Coordinates of C-alpha atoms in Angstrom, one line a residue:
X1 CA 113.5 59.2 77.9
X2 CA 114.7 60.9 80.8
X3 CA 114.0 64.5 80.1
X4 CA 115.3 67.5 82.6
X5 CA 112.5 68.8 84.4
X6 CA 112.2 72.8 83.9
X7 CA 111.0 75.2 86.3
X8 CA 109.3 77.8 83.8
X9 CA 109.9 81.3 84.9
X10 CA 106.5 82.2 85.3
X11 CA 106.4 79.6 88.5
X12 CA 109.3 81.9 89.9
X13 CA 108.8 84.1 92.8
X14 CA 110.0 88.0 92.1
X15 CA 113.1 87.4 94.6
X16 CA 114.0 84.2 92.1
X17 CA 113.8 86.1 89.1
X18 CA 116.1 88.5 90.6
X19 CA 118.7 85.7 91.1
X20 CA 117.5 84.3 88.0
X21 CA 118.5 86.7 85.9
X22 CA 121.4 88.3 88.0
X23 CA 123.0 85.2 90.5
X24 CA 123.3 86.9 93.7
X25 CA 122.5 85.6 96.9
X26 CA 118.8 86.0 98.4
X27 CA 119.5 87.5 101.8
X28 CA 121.8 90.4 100.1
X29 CA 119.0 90.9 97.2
X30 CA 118.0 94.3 98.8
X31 CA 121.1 95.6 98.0
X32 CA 122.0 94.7 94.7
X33 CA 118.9 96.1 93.3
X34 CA 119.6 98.5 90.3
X35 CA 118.2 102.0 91.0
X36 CA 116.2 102.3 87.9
X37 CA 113.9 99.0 89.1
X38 CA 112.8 101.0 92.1
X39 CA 109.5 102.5 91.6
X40 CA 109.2 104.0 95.2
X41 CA 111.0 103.5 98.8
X42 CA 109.0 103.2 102.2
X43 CA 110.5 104.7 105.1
X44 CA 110.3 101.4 107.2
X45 CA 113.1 100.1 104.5
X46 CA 110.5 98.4 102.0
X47 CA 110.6 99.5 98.2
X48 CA 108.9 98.7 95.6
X49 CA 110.1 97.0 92.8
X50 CA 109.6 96.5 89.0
X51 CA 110.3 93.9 87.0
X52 CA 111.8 94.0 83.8
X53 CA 111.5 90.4 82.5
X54 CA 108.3 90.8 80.4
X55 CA 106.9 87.2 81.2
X56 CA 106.8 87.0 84.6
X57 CA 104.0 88.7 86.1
X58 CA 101.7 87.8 89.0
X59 CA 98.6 88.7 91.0
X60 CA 98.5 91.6 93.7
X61 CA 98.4 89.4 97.3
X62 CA 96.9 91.9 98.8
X63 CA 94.2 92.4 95.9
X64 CA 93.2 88.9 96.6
X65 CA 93.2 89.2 100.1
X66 CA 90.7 91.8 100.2
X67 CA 88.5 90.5 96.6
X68 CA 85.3 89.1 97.8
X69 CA 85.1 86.7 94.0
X70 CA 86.4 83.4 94.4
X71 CA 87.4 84.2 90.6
X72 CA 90.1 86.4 91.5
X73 CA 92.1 85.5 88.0
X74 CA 89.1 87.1 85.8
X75 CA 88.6 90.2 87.4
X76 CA 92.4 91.5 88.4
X77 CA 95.0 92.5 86.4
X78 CA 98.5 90.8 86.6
X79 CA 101.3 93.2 87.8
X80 CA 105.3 92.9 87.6
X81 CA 105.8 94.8 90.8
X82 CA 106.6 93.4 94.3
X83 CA 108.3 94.3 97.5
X84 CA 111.6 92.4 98.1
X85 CA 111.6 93.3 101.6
X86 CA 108.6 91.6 102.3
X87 CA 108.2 88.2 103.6
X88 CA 107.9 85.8 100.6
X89 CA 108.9 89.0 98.1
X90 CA 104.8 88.9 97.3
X91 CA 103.3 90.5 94.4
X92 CA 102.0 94.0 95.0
X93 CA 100.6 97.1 93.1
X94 CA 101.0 100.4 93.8
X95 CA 97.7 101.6 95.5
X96 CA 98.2 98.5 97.8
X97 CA 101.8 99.0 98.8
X98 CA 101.3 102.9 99.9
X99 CA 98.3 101.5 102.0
X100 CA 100.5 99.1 103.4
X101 CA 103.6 100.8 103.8
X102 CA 102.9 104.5 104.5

């Protein structure tokens, strides 16, 4: 049988999604962001971001950064924000991105 080979979207990074779901062009993905996904702006040109595909959700990168447990996937809670102006478009909550950011 030769069967397709899928790329489920939870394997997806948040910049993917984007052009998943909308097909626009990576480099211009800053811009064609709707208004009502961004959750808060940095004054260095970062935003954050919120996802509204209810499947794909990932782990903070800077949670696990900083997490001391090797069993990071037990103890954190899976978030469906990230910063597209970032490099990579990473994962990030909140309390992370205004330490980062700000």
């Amino acid at each position: 049988m030769d069967a397709k080979k899928q790329t489920s979207p939870q394997k997806l990074n948040p910049l993917e999604a984007i052009a998943f779901k909308k097909p626009i062009k990576l480099t211009n993905s800053l811009s064609s962001i709707p208004p009502e996904n961004i959750i808060c702006k940095a004054s260095d040109g970062h935003m954050l971001v919120l996802l509204q595909m209810a499947r794909l959700k990932g782990f903070c990168v800077e949670c696990i950064k900083t997490s001391s447990c090797k069993n990071f996937k037990m103890k954190l809670m899976k978030i469906s924000t990230f910063c597209p102006a970032c490099p990579g478009g990473n994962w990030i909550c909140q309390s992370c991105f205004k330490k980062l950011h700000n």
